[in-house]
XYZ file of C-alpha atoms in Angstrom:
454
model
C 38.802 -10.438 18.878
C 38.007 -7.934 21.639
C 40.298 -7.465 24.591
C 39.186 -8.994 27.884
C 37.097 -6.886 30.199
C 38.529 -5.511 33.400
C 37.685 -7.587 36.478
C 35.704 -6.182 39.366
C 37.974 -4.056 41.533
C 40.236 -3.047 38.632
C 39.972 -0.423 35.887
C 41.061 -1.234 32.346
C 44.058 0.972 31.367
C 43.304 2.358 27.902
C 43.973 6.116 28.020
C 46.945 8.121 26.812
C 48.055 11.426 28.331
C 46.265 13.159 25.456
C 43.026 11.299 26.254
C 43.237 12.278 29.926
C 43.838 15.922 28.991
C 40.845 15.843 26.617
C 38.526 14.475 29.306
C 39.936 16.751 31.992
C 39.712 19.981 29.999
C 36.215 18.973 28.896
C 35.309 18.580 32.559
C 36.502 22.115 33.209
C 34.415 23.183 30.184
C 36.175 26.486 29.472
C 33.307 27.768 27.332
C 30.658 27.329 29.996
C 33.071 28.786 32.553
C 33.390 31.904 30.398
C 29.684 32.132 29.591
C 28.084 30.878 32.825
C 30.575 31.447 35.668
C 32.652 34.452 34.543
C 29.617 36.832 34.442
C 29.435 36.515 38.255
C 33.008 37.828 38.435
C 32.236 40.585 35.922
C 29.268 41.775 37.976
C 31.414 41.751 41.130
C 34.740 43.154 39.905
C 33.852 44.838 36.604
C 36.830 45.009 34.256
C 38.871 43.783 37.236
C 37.795 40.327 36.111
C 40.964 40.238 33.987
C 43.325 40.733 36.943
C 41.195 38.427 39.093
C 41.499 35.638 36.530
C 45.241 36.257 36.093
C 45.746 35.966 39.868
C 43.492 32.910 39.920
C 45.617 31.351 37.170
C 48.844 31.915 39.117
C 47.304 30.492 42.288
C 45.860 27.583 40.299
C 49.385 26.809 39.077
C 50.469 26.369 42.689
C 47.604 23.931 43.239
C 48.437 22.163 39.968
C 51.999 21.554 41.188
C 50.503 20.029 44.346
C 48.137 17.804 42.372
C 50.907 16.781 39.979
C 53.304 15.690 42.728
C 50.646 13.929 44.793
C 49.057 12.266 41.764
C 52.402 10.805 40.713
C 53.439 9.735 44.225
C 50.059 8.351 45.311
C 48.742 6.797 42.103
C 45.032 6.200 42.797
C 41.597 6.807 41.304
C 40.561 8.096 44.735
C 42.540 11.299 44.342
C 42.255 13.795 47.168
C 40.894 11.567 49.909
C 43.685 9.038 49.353
C 46.317 11.774 49.747
C 44.673 13.094 52.928
C 44.389 9.615 54.439
C 47.983 8.642 53.732
C 49.432 11.944 54.934
C 47.143 12.865 57.852
C 45.274 9.672 58.776
C 41.887 8.016 58.463
C 39.709 10.787 59.863
C 41.152 13.286 57.384
C 40.569 10.767 54.599
C 36.887 10.390 55.403
C 36.340 14.140 55.782
C 38.040 14.798 52.454
C 36.103 12.047 50.713
C 32.734 13.447 51.814
C 33.747 16.990 50.879
C 34.845 15.887 47.391
C 31.691 13.825 46.971
C 29.404 16.757 47.808
C 31.461 19.077 45.607
C 31.069 16.686 42.667
C 27.376 16.408 43.481
C 26.825 20.167 43.200
C 28.871 21.055 40.116
C 26.729 19.258 37.447
C 23.440 20.952 38.453
C 25.251 24.321 38.688
C 26.456 24.016 35.103
C 23.222 22.459 33.835
C 21.052 25.218 35.308
C 23.105 27.876 33.567
C 22.909 25.995 30.256
C 19.160 26.458 29.769
C 19.595 30.102 28.757
C 21.898 29.134 25.905
C 19.643 26.349 24.673
C 16.725 28.790 24.486
C 18.928 31.385 22.760
C 20.059 28.806 20.200
C 16.599 27.450 19.405
C 14.550 30.587 20.016
C 12.495 28.680 22.568
C 11.428 29.289 26.148
C 12.060 25.948 27.843
C 11.926 25.875 31.621
C 15.499 26.045 32.995
C 14.889 23.427 35.680
C 13.484 20.946 33.167
C 16.423 21.495 30.839
C 18.862 21.056 33.729
C 17.168 17.806 34.744
C 17.365 16.355 31.225
C 21.041 17.354 30.903
C 22.003 15.776 34.221
C 20.131 12.511 33.549
C 21.538 12.105 30.024
C 25.053 12.912 31.236
C 24.942 10.162 33.835
C 23.702 7.671 31.247
C 26.553 8.540 28.895
C 29.039 8.528 31.755
C 28.740 4.771 32.251
C 29.914 3.994 28.698
C 33.441 2.898 27.791
C 35.869 5.618 28.853
C 37.868 5.435 25.612
C 34.659 6.189 23.675
C 33.897 9.031 26.060
C 37.399 10.393 25.542
C 36.708 10.707 21.809
C 33.259 12.214 22.403
C 34.487 14.782 24.915
C 37.542 15.607 22.809
C 35.411 16.258 19.718
C 32.952 18.398 21.657
C 35.880 20.292 23.173
C 36.995 21.338 19.682
C 33.494 22.689 18.976
C 33.575 24.455 22.327
C 36.861 26.167 21.505
C 35.452 27.176 18.124
C 32.594 28.974 19.890
C 35.069 30.846 22.070
C 37.117 31.812 19.000
C 34.067 33.695 17.772
C 34.270 35.872 20.913
C 38.008 36.357 20.328
C 37.400 37.334 16.698
C 34.580 39.760 17.512
C 36.378 41.319 20.471
C 39.834 41.877 19.058
C 38.470 42.521 15.581
C 36.342 45.388 16.913
C 38.641 46.747 19.611
C 36.848 49.669 21.253
C 38.527 49.992 24.665
C 42.117 50.868 25.600
C 44.367 48.126 26.955
C 44.673 50.168 30.157
C 41.252 48.976 31.330
C 42.814 45.550 31.923
C 45.159 46.981 34.562
C 42.856 49.695 35.929
C 39.769 47.816 37.177
C 36.506 49.684 36.781
C 32.957 48.960 37.912
C 29.592 50.553 37.238
C 28.114 52.409 40.200
C 24.820 54.279 39.767
C 25.255 54.140 36.013
C 28.767 55.611 35.963
C 32.215 54.017 35.694
C 34.560 54.285 38.657
C 37.673 52.524 39.900
C 36.909 49.132 41.413
C 38.048 48.552 45.010
C 40.796 45.933 45.212
C 38.703 44.025 47.729
C 36.184 43.294 44.965
C 38.898 42.196 42.561
C 40.523 39.883 45.086
C 37.084 38.578 46.037
C 36.549 37.555 42.411
C 39.697 35.391 42.496
C 37.616 32.645 44.129
C 35.207 32.724 41.197
C 38.200 32.562 38.854
C 39.461 29.453 40.639
C 36.019 27.902 40.314
C 36.064 28.776 36.621
C 39.417 27.014 36.180
C 38.545 24.173 38.539
C 38.765 20.677 37.111
C 42.420 20.314 36.085
C 43.211 18.478 39.343
C 40.789 15.601 38.701
C 43.161 14.413 35.969
C 44.689 12.421 38.837
C 41.433 10.460 39.137
C 42.139 8.871 35.741
C 45.645 7.684 36.626
C 44.552 4.049 36.838
C 42.867 4.333 33.424
C 46.175 5.296 31.770
C 48.186 2.857 29.676
C 51.373 4.224 31.251
C 50.062 3.191 34.694
C 49.805 6.792 35.826
C 53.414 7.712 35.053
C 52.261 10.638 32.926
C 49.541 11.916 35.254
C 51.597 14.941 36.345
C 51.902 15.988 32.692
C 48.129 15.630 32.270
C 47.468 17.882 35.284
C 49.840 20.653 34.206
C 48.877 20.608 30.522
C 45.192 20.672 31.460
C 45.660 23.813 33.546
C 47.745 25.595 30.909
C 45.145 24.923 28.225
C 42.253 25.922 30.478
C 43.807 29.264 31.446
C 44.595 30.138 27.826
C 41.194 29.066 26.533
C 39.379 31.148 29.189
C 41.579 34.208 29.644
C 41.941 35.128 25.963
C 38.154 35.382 25.285
C 37.644 37.343 28.529
C 40.305 39.799 27.394
C 38.643 40.100 23.983
C 35.302 40.700 25.695
C 36.639 43.687 27.618
C 38.614 45.151 24.716
C 35.764 44.742 22.229
C 32.912 46.188 24.310
C 31.436 49.197 22.405
C 30.436 50.654 25.772
C 32.275 49.365 28.830
C 29.604 50.625 31.208
C 26.814 49.004 29.186
C 28.670 45.707 28.997
C 29.487 45.640 32.722
C 25.889 46.467 33.624
C 24.407 43.896 31.235
C 22.955 40.719 32.798
C 24.490 38.869 29.827
C 27.849 40.548 29.063
C 28.846 38.104 26.340
C 25.425 38.271 24.742
C 25.922 42.040 24.671
C 29.130 41.618 22.654
C 27.524 39.131 20.265
C 24.561 41.376 19.497
C 26.743 44.491 19.234
C 29.243 43.142 16.706
C 27.552 40.075 15.310
C 24.026 39.149 14.304
C 21.196 36.972 15.556
C 22.291 33.921 13.569
C 25.832 34.101 14.920
C 24.528 34.545 18.453
C 22.384 31.431 18.053
C 25.250 29.348 16.714
C 27.522 30.376 19.577
C 24.769 29.731 22.106
C 24.339 26.247 20.657
C 28.060 25.627 21.045
C 27.977 26.760 24.647
C 25.052 24.496 25.438
C 26.921 21.561 23.919
C 30.024 22.419 25.929
C 28.089 22.353 29.204
C 26.613 18.976 28.347
C 30.083 17.736 27.431
C 31.507 19.004 30.710
C 28.956 17.239 32.848
C 29.659 13.934 31.076
C 33.361 14.366 31.895
C 32.559 15.208 35.530
C 30.299 12.166 35.825
C 33.248 10.009 34.693
C 35.323 11.529 37.488
C 32.534 10.880 40.004
C 32.527 7.227 39.001
C 36.269 6.921 39.660
C 36.084 8.490 43.128
C 33.144 6.333 44.224
C 34.720 3.219 42.681
C 37.883 3.884 44.647
C 35.910 4.384 47.859
C 34.363 0.942 47.413
C 37.721 -0.680 46.698
C 39.163 1.015 49.801
C 36.199 -0.267 51.857
C 34.824 3.074 53.030
C 31.304 1.610 53.071
C 29.621 -1.587 54.217
C 30.803 -4.837 52.547
C 27.705 -5.057 50.321
C 27.975 -1.460 49.105
C 31.716 -1.871 48.567
C 31.082 -4.844 46.272
C 28.493 -2.909 44.282
C 30.749 0.110 43.803
C 33.652 -2.017 42.545
C 31.540 -3.880 39.995
C 32.847 -3.337 36.456
C 30.367 -3.543 33.566
C 31.278 -6.546 31.369
C 30.729 -4.636 28.115
C 31.590 -1.017 28.903
C 34.508 -1.676 31.294
C 33.194 1.078 33.551
C 32.346 1.162 37.279
C 28.736 1.747 36.299
C 27.028 1.448 39.674
C 29.603 3.752 41.252
C 29.061 6.227 38.410
C 25.286 6.242 38.919
C 25.543 6.672 42.703
C 24.978 10.449 42.670
C 22.582 10.501 39.700
C 19.357 10.894 41.683
C 20.510 13.550 44.210
C 22.234 15.471 41.409
C 19.035 15.380 39.362
C 17.040 16.624 42.371
C 19.457 19.549 42.839
C 18.788 20.606 39.247
C 15.398 21.844 40.479
C 17.133 24.530 42.527
C 16.361 27.885 40.954
C 19.124 29.848 42.680
C 22.234 29.440 40.551
C 24.143 32.039 42.586
C 23.669 30.081 45.841
C 24.728 26.808 44.215
C 27.793 28.516 42.765
C 28.882 30.171 46.034
C 28.552 26.905 47.955
C 30.484 25.033 45.255
C 33.303 27.598 45.497
C 33.408 27.084 49.281
C 33.763 23.311 48.866
C 36.421 23.718 46.174
C 38.496 25.933 48.465
C 38.251 23.337 51.232
C 39.494 20.618 48.889
C 42.294 22.852 47.576
C 43.461 23.563 51.130
C 43.570 19.838 51.896
C 45.530 19.109 48.711
C 47.995 21.931 49.427
C 48.568 20.738 53.008
C 49.021 17.167 51.778
C 51.594 18.282 49.197
C 53.394 20.320 51.834
C 53.665 17.416 54.266
C 53.802 14.327 52.017
C 57.594 14.380 51.628
C 58.051 15.123 55.334
C 55.707 12.530 56.839
C 56.035 9.807 54.190
C 59.786 9.619 53.631
C 59.556 5.971 52.548
C 57.219 6.806 49.640
C 58.867 7.698 46.359
C 57.963 11.041 44.760
C 58.934 10.554 41.090
C 57.696 14.033 40.124
C 58.808 16.852 42.406
C 57.342 20.317 42.065
C 59.859 23.094 41.362
C 61.064 25.161 44.320
C 59.345 22.942 46.896
C 57.948 23.831 49.411
C 57.267 27.362 48.073
C 54.391 26.441 45.682
C 52.730 24.345 48.385
C 53.105 27.148 50.942
C 51.632 29.694 48.534
C 48.777 27.300 47.809
C 48.079 26.871 51.545
C 48.131 30.625 52.147
C 45.987 31.394 49.100
C 43.376 28.746 49.859
C 43.341 29.684 53.544
C 42.861 33.392 52.856
C 40.057 32.823 50.349
C 38.426 30.237 52.604
C 38.299 32.613 55.566
C 36.664 35.282 53.426
C 34.201 32.792 51.971
C 33.206 31.579 55.442
C 32.667 35.170 56.578
C 30.261 35.677 53.672
C 28.669 32.211 53.748
C 25.080 31.657 54.785
C 24.257 29.837 57.997
C 22.876 26.967 55.897
C 26.185 26.500 54.056
C 28.167 26.539 57.304
C 25.805 24.002 58.865
C 26.237 21.709 55.849
C 30.023 21.867 56.261
C 29.722 21.097 59.981
C 27.361 18.243 59.111
C 29.913 16.782 56.682
C 32.592 16.855 59.351
C 30.263 15.224 61.881
C 29.280 12.529 59.378
C 32.939 11.813 58.633
C 33.573 11.274 62.352
C 30.627 8.881 62.572
C 31.570 6.907 59.441
C 35.192 6.587 60.441
C 34.318 5.638 64.006
C 31.788 2.988 62.983
C 33.424 1.584 59.849
C 36.719 3.106 58.747
C 38.846 2.308 61.778
C 37.753 -1.357 61.551
C 38.332 -1.681 57.799
C 41.616 -3.500 56.991
C 41.496 -2.253 53.392
C 41.128 1.381 54.452
C 43.811 1.117 57.110
C 46.261 -0.362 54.596
C 45.509 2.401 52.077
């Protein structure tokens, strides 16, 4: 006899901490971060990518402490916007919700667009990247509405295959060590065909890309209501997810630098990891690894779609929309126990974005949104204990408020630099989001009893 389905407005708690970690780390997709995102940092900071990713990992730990404390104290599938609303008020809640929603909208097409190269490498084909991205995004949304326990097993299994692909890089790099360890601590770039010391400004600038590469450990808090322990282990899921992500990404990047036959050739290559594979491996091995990377990207987008569904579901339950839309978003599928309409909400705009041919622009804008969300989370963690003294904080970050302060300073510094480099279009989109949040809160949020009680 099957267990009863979850009623509308409630998620069925079926996940363990291990399941949440599997889905969360799959959403980060370490392999695609190394293969698709890390090359941007390599081209910017050269061998300084190692130090940039180490600094990003330390800063990410500060954010993880913030997520862990907030996720345990404010147990909700809404995540960041719930924290902002409870700590700073309704307007902050709406602004955070829209920022998170747009961020989640952009990340799937960013990953999917970069995946086409690896599909073609694996199959020896020449499929159009936009078509491949479209198919990946559509299929990911369809899988995302299935039972979350089933998706936990699917994403966990694919994660193992993803790690296996990265182990090939580790084996080739460390097994054919060609560069001294000193290159990890003495950043070098290629300028006019010759190696030279990389300016620290470039290395620090790549920290933002490193944070984007690690991004996704925080959304473990979005699955708190899906946990059998009623979210009591969500802080463990956040911290374990980050630790695993940093290890899984940083070790292959180190092997890549150490194993490069020619550091200048690798840094100048448009495909640094492909350079290592062809230098030390063979065509068959390169195809197998490429296939694994493609699978990892697909797996990641499925995990992210699950997270999207939880945020939108929560927004309907908290009455951020009109009554009719709220009812639709809180509807639970009778067979799959998933908020299926909420999950499909961003499917069409996300599919349309997959036709964008400029992966670099999508990536830079996604990093900008991520930094905005991180700053909000850090400020919420800094002030939650101060402004909400009547709310229990079962998990307390070590050395509070130091991690939260470091997170605020780190996010603020990177955000200022990103805004200075951002295009006018990106800045106008951010201003538009803020304006829309004012309108939505003024016309709906302030009159919503459910949102005010949140």
